[in-house]
PDB file of C-alpha atoms and ligand atoms in Angstrom:
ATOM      1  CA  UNK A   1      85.346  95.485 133.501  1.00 50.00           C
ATOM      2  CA  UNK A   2      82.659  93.066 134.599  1.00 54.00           C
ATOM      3  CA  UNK A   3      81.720  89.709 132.565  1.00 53.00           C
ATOM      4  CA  UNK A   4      78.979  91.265 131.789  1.00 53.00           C
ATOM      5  CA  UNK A   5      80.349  94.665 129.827  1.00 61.00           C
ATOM      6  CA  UNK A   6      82.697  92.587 128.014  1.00 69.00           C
ATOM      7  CA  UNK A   7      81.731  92.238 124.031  1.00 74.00           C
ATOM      8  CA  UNK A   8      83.398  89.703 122.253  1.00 87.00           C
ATOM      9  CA  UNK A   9      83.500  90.902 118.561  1.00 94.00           C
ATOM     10  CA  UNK A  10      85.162  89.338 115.462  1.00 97.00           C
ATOM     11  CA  UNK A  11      89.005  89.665 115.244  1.00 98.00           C
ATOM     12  CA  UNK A  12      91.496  90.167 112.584  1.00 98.00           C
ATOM     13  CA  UNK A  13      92.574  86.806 112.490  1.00 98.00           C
ATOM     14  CA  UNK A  14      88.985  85.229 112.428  1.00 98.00           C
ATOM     15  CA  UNK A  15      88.559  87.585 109.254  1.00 98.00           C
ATOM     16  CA  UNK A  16      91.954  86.338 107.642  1.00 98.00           C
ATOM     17  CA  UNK A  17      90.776  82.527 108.471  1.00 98.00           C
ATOM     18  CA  UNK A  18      87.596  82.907 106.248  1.00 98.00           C
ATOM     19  CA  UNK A  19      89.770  83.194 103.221  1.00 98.00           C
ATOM     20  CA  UNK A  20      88.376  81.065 100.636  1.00 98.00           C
ATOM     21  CA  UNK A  21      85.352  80.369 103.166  1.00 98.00           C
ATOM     22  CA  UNK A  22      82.144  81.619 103.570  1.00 98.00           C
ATOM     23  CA  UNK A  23      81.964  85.431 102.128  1.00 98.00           C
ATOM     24  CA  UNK A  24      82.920  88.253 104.557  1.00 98.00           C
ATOM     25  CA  UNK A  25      80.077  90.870 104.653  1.00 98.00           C
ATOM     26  CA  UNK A  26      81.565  94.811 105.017  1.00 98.00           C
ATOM     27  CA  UNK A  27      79.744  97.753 104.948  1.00 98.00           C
ATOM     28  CA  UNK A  28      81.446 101.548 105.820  1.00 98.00           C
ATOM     29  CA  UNK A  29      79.422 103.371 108.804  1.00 98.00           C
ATOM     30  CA  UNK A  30      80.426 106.342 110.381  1.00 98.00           C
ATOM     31  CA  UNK A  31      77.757 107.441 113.227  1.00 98.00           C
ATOM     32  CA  UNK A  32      76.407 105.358 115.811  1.00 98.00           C
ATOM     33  CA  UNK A  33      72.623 104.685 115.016  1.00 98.00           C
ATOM     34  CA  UNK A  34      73.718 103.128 111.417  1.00 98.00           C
ATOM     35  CA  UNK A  35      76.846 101.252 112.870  1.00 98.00           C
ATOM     36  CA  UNK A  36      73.967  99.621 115.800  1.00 98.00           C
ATOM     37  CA  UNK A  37      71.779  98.119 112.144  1.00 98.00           C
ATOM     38  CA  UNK A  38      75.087  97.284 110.137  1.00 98.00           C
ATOM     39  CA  UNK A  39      76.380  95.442 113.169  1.00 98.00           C
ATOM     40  CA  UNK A  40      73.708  93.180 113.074  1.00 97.00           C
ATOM     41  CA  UNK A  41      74.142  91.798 109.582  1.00 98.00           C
ATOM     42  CA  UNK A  42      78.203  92.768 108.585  1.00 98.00           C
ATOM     43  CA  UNK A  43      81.230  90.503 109.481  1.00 98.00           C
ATOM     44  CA  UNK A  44      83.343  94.148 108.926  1.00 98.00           C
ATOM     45  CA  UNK A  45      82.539  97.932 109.579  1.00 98.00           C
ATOM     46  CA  UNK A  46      85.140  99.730 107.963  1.00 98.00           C
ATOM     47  CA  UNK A  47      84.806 103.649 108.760  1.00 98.00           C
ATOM     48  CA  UNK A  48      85.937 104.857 105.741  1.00 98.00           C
ATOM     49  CA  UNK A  49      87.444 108.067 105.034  1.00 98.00           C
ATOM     50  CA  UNK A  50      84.936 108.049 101.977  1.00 97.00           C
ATOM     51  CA  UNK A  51      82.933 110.165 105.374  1.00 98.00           C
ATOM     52  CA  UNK A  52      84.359 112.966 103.967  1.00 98.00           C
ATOM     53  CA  UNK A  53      82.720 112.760 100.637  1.00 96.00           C
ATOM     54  CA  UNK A  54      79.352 111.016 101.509  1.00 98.00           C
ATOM     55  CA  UNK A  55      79.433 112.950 105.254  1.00 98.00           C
ATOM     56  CA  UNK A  56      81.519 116.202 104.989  1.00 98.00           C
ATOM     57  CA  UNK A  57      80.864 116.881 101.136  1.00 97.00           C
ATOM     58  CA  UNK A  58      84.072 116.947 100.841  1.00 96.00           C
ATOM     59  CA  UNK A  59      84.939 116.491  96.649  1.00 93.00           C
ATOM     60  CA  UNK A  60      87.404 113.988  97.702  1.00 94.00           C
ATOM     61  CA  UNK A  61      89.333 111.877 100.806  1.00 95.00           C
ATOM     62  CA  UNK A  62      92.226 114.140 100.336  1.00 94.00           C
ATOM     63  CA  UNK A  63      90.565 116.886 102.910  1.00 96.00           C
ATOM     64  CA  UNK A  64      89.866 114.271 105.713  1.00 98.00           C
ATOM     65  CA  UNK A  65      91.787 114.663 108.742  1.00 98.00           C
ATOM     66  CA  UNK A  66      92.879 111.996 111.625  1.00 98.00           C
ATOM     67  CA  UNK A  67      90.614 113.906 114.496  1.00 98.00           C
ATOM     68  CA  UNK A  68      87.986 113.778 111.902  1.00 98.00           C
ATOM     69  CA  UNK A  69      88.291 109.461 111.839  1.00 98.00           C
ATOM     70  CA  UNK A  70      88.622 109.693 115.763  1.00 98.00           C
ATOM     71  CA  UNK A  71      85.383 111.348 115.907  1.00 98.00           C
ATOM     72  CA  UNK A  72      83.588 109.044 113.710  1.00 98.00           C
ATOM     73  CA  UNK A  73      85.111 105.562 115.305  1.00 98.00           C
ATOM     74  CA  UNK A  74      84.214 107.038 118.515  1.00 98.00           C
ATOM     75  CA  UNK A  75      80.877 106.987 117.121  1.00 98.00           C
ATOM     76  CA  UNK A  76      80.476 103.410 115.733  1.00 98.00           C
ATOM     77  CA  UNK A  77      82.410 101.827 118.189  1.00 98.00           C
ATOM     78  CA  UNK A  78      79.667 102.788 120.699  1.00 98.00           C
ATOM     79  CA  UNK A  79      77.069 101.272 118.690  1.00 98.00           C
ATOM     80  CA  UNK A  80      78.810  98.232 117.261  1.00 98.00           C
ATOM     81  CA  UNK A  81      78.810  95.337 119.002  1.00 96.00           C
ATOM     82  CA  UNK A  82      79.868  91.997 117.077  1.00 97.00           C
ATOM     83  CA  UNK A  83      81.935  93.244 113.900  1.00 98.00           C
ATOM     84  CA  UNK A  84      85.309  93.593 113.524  1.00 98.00           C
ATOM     85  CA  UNK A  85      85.547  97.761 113.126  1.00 98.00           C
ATOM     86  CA  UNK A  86      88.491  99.384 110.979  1.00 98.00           C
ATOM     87  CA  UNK A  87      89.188 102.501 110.682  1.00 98.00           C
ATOM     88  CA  UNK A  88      91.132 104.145 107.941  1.00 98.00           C
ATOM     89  CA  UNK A  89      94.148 105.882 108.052  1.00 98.00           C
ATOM     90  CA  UNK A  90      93.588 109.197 106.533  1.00 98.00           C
ATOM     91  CA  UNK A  91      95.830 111.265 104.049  1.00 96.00           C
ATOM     92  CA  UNK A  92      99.440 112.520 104.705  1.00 96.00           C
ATOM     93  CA  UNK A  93      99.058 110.409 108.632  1.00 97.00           C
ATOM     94  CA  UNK A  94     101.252 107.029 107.518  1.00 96.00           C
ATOM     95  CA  UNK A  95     102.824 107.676 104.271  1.00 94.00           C
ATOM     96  CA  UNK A  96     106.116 109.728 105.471  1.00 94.00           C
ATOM     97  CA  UNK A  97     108.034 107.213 107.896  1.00 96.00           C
ATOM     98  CA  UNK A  98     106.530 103.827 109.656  1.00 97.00           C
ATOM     99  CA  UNK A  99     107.052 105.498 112.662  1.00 98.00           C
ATOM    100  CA  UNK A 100     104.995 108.608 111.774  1.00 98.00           C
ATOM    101  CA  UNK A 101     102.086 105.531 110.480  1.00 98.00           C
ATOM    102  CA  UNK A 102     102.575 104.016 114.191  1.00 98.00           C
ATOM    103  CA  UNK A 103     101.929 106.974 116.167  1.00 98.00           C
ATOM    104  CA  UNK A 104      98.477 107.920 114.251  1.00 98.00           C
ATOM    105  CA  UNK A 105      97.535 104.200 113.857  1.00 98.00           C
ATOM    106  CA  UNK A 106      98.234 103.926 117.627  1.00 98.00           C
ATOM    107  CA  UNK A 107      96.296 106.892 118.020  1.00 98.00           C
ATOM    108  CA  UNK A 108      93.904 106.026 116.482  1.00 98.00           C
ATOM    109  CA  UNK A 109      93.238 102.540 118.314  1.00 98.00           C
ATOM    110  CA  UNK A 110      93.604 104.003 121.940  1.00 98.00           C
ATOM    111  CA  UNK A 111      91.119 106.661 121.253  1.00 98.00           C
ATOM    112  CA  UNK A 112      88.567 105.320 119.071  1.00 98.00           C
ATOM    113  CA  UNK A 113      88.780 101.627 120.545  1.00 98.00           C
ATOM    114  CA  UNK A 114      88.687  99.778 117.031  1.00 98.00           C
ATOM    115  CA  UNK A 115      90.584  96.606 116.317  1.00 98.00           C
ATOM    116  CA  UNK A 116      92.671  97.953 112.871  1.00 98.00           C
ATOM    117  CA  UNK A 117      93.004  99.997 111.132  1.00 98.00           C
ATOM    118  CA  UNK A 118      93.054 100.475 106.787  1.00 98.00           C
ATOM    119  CA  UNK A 119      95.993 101.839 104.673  1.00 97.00           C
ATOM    120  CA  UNK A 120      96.285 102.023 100.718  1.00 94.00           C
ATOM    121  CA  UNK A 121      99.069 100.221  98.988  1.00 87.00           C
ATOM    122  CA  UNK A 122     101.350 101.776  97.006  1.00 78.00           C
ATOM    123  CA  UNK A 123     104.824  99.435  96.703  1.00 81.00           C
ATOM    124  CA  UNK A 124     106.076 101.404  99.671  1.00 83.00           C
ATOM    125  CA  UNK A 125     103.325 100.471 102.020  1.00 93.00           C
ATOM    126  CA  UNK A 126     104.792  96.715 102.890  1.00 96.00           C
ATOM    127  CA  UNK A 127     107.514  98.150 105.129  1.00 97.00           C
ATOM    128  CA  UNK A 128     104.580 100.382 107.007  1.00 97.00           C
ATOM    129  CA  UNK A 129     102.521  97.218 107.211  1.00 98.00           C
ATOM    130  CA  UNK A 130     104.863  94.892 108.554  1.00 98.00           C
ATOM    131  CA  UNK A 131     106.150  97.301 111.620  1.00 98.00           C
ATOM    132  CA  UNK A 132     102.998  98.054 112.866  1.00 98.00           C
ATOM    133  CA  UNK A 133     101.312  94.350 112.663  1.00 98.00           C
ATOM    134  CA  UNK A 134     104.898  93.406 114.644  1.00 98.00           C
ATOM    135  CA  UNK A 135     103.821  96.632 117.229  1.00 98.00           C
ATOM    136  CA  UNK A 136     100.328  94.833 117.875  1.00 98.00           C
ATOM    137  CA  UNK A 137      98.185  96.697 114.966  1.00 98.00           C
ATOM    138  CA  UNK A 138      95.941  94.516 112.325  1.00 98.00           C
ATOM    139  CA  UNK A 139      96.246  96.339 108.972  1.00 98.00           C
ATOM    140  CA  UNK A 140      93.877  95.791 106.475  1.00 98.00           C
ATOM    141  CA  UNK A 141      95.581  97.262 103.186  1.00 97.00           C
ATOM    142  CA  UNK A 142      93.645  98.355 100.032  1.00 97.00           C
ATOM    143  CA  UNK A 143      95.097  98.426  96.351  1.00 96.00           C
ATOM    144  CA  UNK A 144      93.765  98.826  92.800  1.00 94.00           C
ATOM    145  CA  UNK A 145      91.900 102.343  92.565  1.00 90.00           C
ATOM    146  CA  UNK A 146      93.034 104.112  95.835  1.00 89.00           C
ATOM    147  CA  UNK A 147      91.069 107.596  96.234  1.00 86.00           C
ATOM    148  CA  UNK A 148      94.292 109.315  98.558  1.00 87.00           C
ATOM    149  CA  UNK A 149      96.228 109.075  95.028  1.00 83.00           C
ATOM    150  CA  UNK A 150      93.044 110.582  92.958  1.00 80.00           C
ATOM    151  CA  UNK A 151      95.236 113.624  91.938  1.00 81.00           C
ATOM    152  CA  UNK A 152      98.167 111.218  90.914  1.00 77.00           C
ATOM    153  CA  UNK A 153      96.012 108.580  89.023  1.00 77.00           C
ATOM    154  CA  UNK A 154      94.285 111.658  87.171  1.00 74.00           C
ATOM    155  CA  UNK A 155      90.464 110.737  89.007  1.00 71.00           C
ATOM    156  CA  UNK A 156      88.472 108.235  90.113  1.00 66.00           C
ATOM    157  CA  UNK A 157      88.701 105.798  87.390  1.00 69.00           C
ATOM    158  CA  UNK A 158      88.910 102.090  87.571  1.00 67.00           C
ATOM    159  CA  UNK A 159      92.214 100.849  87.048  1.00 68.00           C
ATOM    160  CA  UNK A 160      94.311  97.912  85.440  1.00 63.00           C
ATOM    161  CA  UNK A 161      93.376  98.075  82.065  1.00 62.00           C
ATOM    162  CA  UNK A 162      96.477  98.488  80.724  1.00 66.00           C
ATOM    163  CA  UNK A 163      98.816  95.587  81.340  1.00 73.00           C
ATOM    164  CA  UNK A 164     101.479  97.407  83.284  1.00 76.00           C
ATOM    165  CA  UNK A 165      99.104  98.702  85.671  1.00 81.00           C
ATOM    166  CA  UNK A 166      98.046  95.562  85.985  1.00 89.00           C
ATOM    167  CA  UNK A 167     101.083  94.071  87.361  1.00 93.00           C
ATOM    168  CA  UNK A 168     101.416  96.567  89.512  1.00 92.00           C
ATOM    169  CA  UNK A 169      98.487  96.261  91.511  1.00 94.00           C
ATOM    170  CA  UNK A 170      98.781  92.285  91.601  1.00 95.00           C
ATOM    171  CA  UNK A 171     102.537  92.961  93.164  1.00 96.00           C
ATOM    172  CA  UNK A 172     100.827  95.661  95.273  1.00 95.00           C
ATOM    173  CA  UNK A 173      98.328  92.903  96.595  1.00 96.00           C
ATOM    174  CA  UNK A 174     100.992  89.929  97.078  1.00 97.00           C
ATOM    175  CA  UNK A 175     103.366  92.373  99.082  1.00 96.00           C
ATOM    176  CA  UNK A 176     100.897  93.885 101.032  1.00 97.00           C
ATOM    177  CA  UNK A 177      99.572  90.352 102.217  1.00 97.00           C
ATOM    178  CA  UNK A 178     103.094  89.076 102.786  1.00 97.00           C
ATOM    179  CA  UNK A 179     104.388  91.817 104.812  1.00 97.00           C
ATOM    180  CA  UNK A 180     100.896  90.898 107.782  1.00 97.00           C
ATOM    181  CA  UNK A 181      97.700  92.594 106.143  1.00 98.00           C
ATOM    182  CA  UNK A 182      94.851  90.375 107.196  1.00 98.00           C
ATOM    183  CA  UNK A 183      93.039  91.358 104.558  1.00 98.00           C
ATOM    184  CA  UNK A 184      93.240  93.783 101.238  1.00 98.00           C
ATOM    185  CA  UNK A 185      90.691  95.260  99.826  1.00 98.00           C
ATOM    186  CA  UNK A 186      90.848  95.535  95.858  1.00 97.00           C
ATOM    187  CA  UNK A 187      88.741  98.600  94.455  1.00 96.00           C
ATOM    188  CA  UNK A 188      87.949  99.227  90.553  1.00 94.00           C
ATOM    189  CA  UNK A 189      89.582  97.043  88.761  1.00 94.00           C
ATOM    190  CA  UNK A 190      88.912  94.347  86.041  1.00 93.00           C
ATOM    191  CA  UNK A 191      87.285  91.503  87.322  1.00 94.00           C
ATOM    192  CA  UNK A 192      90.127  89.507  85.926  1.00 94.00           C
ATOM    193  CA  UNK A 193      92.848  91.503  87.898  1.00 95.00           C
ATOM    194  CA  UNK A 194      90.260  90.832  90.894  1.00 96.00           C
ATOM    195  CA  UNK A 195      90.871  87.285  90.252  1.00 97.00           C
ATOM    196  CA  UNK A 196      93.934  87.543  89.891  1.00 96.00           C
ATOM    197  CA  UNK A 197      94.887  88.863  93.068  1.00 97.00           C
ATOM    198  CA  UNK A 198      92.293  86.762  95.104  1.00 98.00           C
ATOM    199  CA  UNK A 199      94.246  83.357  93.983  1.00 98.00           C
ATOM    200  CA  UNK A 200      97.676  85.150  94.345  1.00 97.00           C
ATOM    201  CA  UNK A 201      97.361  86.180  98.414  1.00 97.00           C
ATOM    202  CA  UNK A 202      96.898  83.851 100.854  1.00 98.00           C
ATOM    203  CA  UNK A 203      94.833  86.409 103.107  1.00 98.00           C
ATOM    204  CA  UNK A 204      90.948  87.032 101.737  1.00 98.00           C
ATOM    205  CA  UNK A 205      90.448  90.126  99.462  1.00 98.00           C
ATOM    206  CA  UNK A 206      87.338  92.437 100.209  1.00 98.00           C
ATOM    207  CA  UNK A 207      86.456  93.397  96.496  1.00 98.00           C
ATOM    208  CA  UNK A 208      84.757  96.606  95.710  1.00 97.00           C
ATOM    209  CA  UNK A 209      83.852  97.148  91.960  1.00 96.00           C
ATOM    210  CA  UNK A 210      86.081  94.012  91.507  1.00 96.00           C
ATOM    211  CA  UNK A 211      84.635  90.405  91.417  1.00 97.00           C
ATOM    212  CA  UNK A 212      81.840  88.338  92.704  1.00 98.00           C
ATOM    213  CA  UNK A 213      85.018  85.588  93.263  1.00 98.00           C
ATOM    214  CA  UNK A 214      86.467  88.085  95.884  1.00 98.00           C
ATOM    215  CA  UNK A 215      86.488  86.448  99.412  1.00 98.00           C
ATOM    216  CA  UNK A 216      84.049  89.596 100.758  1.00 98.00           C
ATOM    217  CA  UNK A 217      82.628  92.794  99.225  1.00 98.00           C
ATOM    218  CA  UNK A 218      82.119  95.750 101.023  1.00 98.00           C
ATOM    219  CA  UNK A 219      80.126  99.048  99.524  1.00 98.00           C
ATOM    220  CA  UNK A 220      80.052 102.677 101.171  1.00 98.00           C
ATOM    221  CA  UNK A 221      76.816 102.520 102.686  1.00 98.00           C
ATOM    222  CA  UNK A 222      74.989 105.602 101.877  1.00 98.00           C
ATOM    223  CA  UNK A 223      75.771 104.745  98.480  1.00 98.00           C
ATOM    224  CA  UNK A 224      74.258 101.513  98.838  1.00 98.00           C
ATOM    225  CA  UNK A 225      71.090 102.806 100.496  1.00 98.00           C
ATOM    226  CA  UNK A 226      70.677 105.841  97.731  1.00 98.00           C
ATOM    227  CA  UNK A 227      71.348 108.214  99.341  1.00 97.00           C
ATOM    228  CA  UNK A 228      72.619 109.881  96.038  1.00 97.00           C
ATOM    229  CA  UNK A 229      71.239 110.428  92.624  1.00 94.00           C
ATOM    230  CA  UNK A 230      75.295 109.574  91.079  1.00 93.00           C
ATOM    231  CA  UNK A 231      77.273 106.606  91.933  1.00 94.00           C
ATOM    232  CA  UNK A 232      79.809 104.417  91.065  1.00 92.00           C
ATOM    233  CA  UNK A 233      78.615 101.709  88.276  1.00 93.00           C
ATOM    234  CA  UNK A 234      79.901  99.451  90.620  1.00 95.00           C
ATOM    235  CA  UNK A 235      77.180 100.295  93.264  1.00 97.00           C
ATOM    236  CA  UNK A 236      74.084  98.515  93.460  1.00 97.00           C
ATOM    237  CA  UNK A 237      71.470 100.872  95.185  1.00 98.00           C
ATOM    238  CA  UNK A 238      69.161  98.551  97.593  1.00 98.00           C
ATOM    239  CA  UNK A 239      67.226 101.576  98.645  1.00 97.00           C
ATOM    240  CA  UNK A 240      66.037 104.871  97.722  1.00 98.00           C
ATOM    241  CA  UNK A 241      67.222 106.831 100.983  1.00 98.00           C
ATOM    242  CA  UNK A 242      67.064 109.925  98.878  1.00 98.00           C
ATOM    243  CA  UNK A 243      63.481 110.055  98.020  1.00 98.00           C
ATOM    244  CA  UNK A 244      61.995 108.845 101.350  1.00 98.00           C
ATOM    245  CA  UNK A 245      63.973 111.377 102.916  1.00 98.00           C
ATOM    246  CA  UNK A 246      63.038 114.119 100.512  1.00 98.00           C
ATOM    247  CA  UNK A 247      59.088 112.732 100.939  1.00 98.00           C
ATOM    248  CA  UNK A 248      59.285 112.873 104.904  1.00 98.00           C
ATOM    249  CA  UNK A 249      60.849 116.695 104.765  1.00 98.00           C
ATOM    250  CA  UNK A 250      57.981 117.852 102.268  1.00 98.00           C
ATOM    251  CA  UNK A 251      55.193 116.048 104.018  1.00 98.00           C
ATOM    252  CA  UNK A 252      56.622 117.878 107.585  1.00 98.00           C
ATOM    253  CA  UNK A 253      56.766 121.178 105.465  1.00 98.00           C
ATOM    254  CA  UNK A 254      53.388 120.893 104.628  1.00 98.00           C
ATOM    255  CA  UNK A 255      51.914 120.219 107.667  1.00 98.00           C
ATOM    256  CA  UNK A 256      53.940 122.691 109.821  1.00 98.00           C
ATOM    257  CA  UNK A 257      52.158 125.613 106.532  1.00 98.00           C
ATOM    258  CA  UNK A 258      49.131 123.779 107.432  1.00 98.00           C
ATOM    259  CA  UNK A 259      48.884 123.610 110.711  1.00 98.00           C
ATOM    260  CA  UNK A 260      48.297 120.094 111.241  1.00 98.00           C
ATOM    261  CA  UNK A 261      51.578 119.340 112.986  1.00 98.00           C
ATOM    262  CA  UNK A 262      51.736 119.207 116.222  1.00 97.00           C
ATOM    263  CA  UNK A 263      48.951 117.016 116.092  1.00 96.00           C
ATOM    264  CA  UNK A 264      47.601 116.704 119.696  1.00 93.00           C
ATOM    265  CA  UNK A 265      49.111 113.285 120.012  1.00 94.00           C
ATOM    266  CA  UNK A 266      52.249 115.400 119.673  1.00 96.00           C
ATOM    267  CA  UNK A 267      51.329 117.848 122.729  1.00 96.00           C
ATOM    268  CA  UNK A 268      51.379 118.334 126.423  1.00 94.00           C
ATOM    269  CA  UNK A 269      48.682 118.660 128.636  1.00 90.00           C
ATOM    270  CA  UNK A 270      47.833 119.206 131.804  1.00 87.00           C
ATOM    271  CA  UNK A 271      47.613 116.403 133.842  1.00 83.00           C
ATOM    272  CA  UNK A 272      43.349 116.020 135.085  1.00 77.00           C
ATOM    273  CA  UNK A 273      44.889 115.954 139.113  1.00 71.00           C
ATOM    274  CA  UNK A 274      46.516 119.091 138.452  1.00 55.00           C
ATOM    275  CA  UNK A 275      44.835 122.193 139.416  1.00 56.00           C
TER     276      UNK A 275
HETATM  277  O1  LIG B   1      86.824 104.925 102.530  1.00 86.90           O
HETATM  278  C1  LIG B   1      86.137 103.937 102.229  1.00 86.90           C
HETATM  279  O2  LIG B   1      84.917 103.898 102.452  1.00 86.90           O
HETATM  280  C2  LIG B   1      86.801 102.807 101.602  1.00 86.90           C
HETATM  281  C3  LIG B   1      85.937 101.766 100.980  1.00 86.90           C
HETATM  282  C4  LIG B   1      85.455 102.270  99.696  1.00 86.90           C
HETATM  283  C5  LIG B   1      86.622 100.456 100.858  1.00 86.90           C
HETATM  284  O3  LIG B   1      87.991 102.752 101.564  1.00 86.90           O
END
């Protein structure tokens, strides 16, 4: 590879040495011509198995598959430039044995070309996390609300309101960080649990639907760009994707009935030399 082809993007360990520092800005992307914008603006793309929900319409992660986050990382690794680019681990490809978690993470890395890759936490996860950050893979863990367990936890409700809970995810968090993550993420839960867990780890946490205190946020993007009428209350929409989208199909529609499009600007003619 020439000087010249070689991209130097953010690493793992630059990410864990902004704990406490300047917040780390994450976004989710899964195709290439949103990962090239993100890329511009985001410390982290995380391609988030949320692709099969707000991609694949999908009513849950549970039905994403690993060739399904190959695909996708393909994708925004050809676009992305300067961020640090995880991709998750799906459902039922890490939980079983560390060794079955190495050979998809691995995977995963030599095909897509990312730099980590995301697991949730449950208490077993600390074993999975420290053998493949010894093998030469960043892990970024996630705890707190953890879609892969939706059918366990009952939905996608926030969690940690009762105090059990509570603990659990805080001793989810310090493990997780102790046994390598370079970073959790912490998703729906009390902003005092956030808190919580942010002073407890020595690695930053990436809050979503958590707390402004959290050393990054990150937000599924076509969330964040409303793309859809129902989201999270956690979600702030900073665009109305939806609409313009919906406006630009009906004004096409229209003009295609009317006639007006193609619009000679729109057509080929023949060139004046040609006879
Ligand atoms: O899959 C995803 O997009 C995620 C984020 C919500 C953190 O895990």
């Amino acid at each position: 590879m020439s000087a010249q082809n070689f991209i130097r993007r953010m690493t793992a360990p630059q990410i864990t040495a902004r704990k406490g520092g300047d917040p780390i800005v994450c976004l989710t992307a899964y195709d290439a011509p949103t990962a090239a914008i993100v890329d511009e603006f985001c410390d982290l793309i995380l391609v988030g198995d949320s692709l099969g929900m707000v991609v694949h319409g999908l009513p849950s992660t549970v039905g994403v598959t690993l060739d399904m986050m190959i695909l996708h990382g393909q994708a925004v690794m050809r676009a992305a430039q300067k961020a640090l680019v995880v991709v998750d681990l799906p459902f039922g490809s890490y939980e079983d044995s560390v060794e079955t978690a190495f050979r998809n993470a691995s995977r995963v890395m030599m095909e897509t070309g990312c730099q980590a890759v995301k697991i949730e936490s449950g208490s077993y996860a600390a074993e999975t996390v420290s053998y493949l950050v010894e093998r030469g893979i960043p892990v970024m863990s996630h705890v707190g609300l953890r879609p892969q367990s939706m059918h366990v936890m009952g939905g996608f409700r926030a969690r940690g309101r009762k105090k059990t809970v509570a603990d659990e995810i805080i001793a989810n968090a310090i493990a997780a960080a102790e046994a390598g993550s370079f970073a959790v993420v912490v998703e729906g839960v009390s902003e005092e649990i956030a808190d919580k867990v942010t002073a407890a780890i020595d690695v930053p946490t990436i809050g979503i639907g958590a707390s402004a205190q959290c050393d990054g946020q990150i937000l599924v993007t076509p969330d964040m760009l409303g793309q859809f009428d129902r989201v999270p209350k956690f979600v702030k929409k900073y665009g109305n994707q939806r609409e313009a989208t919906r406006q630009a199909v009906a004004n096409y529609a229209e003009e295609v009935k009317a006639r007006s499009f193609p619009g000679s600007d729109n057509l080929y003619h023949f060139k004046k030399s040609v006879t």
